[in-house]
CSV table of C-alpha atoms in Angstrom, one decimal:
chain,number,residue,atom,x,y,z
A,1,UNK,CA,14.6,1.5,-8.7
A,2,UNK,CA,16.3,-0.5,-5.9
A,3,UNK,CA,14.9,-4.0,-6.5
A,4,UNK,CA,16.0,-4.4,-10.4
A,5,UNK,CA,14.7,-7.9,-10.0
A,6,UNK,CA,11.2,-6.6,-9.8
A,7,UNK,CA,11.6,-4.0,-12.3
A,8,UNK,CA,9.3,-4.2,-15.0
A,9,UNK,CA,10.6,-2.7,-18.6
A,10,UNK,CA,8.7,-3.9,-21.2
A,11,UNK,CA,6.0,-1.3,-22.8
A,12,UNK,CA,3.4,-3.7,-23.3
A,13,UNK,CA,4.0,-5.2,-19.7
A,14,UNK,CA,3.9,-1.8,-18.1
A,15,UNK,CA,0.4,-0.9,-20.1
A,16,UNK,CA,-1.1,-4.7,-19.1
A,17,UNK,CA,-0.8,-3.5,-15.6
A,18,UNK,CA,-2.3,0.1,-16.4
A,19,UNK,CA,-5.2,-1.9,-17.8
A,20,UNK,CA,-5.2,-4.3,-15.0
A,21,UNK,CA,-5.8,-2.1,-12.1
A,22,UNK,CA,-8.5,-0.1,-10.8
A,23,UNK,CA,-7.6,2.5,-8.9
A,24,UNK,CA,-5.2,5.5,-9.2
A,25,UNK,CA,-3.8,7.3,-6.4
A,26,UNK,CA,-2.5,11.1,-7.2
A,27,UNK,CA,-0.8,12.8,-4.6
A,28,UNK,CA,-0.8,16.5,-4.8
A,29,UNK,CA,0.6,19.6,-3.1
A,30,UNK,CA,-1.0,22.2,-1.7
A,31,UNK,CA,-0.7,24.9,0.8
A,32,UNK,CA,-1.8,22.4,3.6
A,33,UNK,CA,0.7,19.9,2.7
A,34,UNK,CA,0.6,16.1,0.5
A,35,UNK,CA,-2.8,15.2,-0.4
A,36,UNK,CA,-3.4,11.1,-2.0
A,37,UNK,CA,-6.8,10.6,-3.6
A,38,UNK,CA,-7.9,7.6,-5.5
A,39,UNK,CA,-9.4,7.8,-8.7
A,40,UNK,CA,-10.8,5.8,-11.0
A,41,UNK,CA,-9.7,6.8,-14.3
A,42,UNK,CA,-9.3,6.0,-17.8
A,43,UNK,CA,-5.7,6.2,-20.2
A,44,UNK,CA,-4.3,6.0,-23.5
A,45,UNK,CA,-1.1,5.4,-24.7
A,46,UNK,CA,-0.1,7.9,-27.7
A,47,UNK,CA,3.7,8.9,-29.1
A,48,UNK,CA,5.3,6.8,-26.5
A,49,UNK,CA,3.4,9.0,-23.9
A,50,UNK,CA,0.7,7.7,-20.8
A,51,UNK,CA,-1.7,9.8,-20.6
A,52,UNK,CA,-4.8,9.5,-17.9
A,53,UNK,CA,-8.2,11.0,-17.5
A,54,UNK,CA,-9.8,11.3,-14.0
A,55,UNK,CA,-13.5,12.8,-13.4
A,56,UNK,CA,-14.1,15.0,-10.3
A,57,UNK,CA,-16.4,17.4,-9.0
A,58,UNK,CA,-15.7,20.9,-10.4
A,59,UNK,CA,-14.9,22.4,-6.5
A,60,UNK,CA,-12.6,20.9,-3.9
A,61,UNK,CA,-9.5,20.9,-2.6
A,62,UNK,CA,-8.2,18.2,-5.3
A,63,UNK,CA,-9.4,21.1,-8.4
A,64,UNK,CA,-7.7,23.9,-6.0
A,65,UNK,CA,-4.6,22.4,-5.5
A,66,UNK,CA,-4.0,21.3,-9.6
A,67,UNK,CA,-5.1,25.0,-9.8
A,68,UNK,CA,-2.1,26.3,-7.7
A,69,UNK,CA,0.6,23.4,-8.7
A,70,UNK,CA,0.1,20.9,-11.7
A,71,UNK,CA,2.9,18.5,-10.7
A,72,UNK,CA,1.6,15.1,-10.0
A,73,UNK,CA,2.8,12.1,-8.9
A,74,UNK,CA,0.7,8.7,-10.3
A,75,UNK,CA,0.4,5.0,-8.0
A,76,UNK,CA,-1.2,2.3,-9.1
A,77,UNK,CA,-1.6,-1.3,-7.9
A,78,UNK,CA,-2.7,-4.7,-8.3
A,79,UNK,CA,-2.8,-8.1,-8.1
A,80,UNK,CA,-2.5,-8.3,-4.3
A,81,UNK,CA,-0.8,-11.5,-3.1
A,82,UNK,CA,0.5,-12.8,0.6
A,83,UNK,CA,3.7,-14.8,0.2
A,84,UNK,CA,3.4,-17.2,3.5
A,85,UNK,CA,6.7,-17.8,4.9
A,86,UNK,CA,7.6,-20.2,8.1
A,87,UNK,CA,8.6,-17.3,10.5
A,88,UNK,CA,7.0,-13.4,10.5
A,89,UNK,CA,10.2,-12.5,8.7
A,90,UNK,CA,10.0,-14.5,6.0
A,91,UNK,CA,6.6,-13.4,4.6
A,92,UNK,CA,6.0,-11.2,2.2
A,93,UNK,CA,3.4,-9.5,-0.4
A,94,UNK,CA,2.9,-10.1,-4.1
A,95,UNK,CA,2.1,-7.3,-6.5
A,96,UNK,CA,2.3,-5.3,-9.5
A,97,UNK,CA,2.2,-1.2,-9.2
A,98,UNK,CA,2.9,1.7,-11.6
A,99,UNK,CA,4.4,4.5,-10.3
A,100,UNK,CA,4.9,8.2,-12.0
A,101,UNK,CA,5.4,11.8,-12.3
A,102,UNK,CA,3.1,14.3,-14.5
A,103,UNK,CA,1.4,17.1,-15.0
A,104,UNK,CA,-2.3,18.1,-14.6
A,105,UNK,CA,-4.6,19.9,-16.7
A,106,UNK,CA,-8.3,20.3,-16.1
A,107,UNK,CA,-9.7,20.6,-19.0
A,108,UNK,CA,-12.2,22.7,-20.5
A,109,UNK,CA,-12.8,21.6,-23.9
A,110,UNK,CA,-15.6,19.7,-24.5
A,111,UNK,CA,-14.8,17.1,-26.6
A,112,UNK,CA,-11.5,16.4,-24.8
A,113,UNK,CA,-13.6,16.3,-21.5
A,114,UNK,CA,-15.9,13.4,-23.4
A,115,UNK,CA,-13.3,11.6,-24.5
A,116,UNK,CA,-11.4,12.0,-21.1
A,117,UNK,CA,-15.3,10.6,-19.6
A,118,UNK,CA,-15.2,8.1,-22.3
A,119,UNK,CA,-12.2,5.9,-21.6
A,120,UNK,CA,-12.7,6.2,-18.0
A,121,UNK,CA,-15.9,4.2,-18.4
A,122,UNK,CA,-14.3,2.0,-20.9
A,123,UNK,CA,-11.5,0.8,-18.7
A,124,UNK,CA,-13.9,0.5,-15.4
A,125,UNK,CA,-16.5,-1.2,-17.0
A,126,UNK,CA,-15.2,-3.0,-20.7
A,127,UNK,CA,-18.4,-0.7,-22.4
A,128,UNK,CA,-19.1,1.8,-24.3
A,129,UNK,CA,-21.7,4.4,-23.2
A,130,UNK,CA,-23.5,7.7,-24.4
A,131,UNK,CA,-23.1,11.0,-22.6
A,132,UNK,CA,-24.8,14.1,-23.1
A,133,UNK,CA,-24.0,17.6,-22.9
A,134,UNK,CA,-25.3,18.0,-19.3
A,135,UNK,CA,-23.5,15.5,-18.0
A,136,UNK,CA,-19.9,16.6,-19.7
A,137,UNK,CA,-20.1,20.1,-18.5
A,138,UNK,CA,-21.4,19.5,-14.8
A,139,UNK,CA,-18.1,17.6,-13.8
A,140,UNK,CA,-14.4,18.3,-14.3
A,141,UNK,CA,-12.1,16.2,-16.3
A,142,UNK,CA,-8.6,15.9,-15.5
A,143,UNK,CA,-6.0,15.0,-18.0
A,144,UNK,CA,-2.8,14.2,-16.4
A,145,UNK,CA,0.1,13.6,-18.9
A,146,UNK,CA,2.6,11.4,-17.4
A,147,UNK,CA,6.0,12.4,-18.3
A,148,UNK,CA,7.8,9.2,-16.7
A,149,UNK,CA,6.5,6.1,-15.1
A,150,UNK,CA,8.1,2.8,-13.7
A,151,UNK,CA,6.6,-0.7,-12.9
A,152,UNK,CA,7.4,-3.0,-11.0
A,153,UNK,CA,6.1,-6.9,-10.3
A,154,UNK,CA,6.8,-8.8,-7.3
A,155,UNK,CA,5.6,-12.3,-8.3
């Protein structure tokens, strides 16, 4: 990282600002070149490993191009801020953003997929809530295991 002012280190820090944003954005490569999508998504933190769940439909290009190459690379960010400055130049833009590299795996099993479905809704909404067995196997779950990941805060 270039700006090791802004870097952040700390575990704990780093997972606040997992838990603190919304929105994921995995990019993806497939034969049509670098595809971003944003995903909400759920995570957990086990053996000093981040590992996220998305929820998607079961055909697309997203499933088709984890299909051909699982590599993944993970943005997230928060806490949007303008910094006013006097002149254009000296403004600037607070934040706080994850960034990553992993591997994707859609996963078939169900009781991975509902616990995958299960933390997603417990991040986005701070509940817990019921699934049933229809709604498990009519979407995809992808697990993405994130093999390194980086923070940074720009306060």
């Amino acid at each position: 990282m270039r700006r090791k002012d802004r870097e952040v280190t700390d575990i704990q820090e780093l997972l606040s600002i997992v838990e603190e944003c919304r929105i994921c954005h995995v990019g993806l490569l497939d034969d049509k070149g670098v595809y971003v999508v944003p995903l909400n998504y759920g995570f957990e933190y086990v053996n000093k490993q981040l590992i996220l769940y998305f929820h998607s439909a079961q055909v697309g290009r997203k499933i088709d191009a984890i299909i051909k190459n699982p590599n993944v690379c993970v943005e997230m960010d928060c806490d949007h801020r303008l910094i006013e400055g006097e002149k254009a130049c000296d403004f600037s833009f607070g934040f706080k953003s994850i960034i990553g590299n992993g591997v994707a795996t859609i996963l078939s099993n169900y009781d991975e997929k509902l616990k995958g479905l299960s933390l997603l809704m417990k991040h986005e909404t701070q509940k817990e809530y019921a699934f049933d067995e229809n709604m498990v196997n009519h979407v995809s779950v992808i697990k993405v295991i994130v093999n390194e990941f980086s923070g940074k805060y720009h306060k």
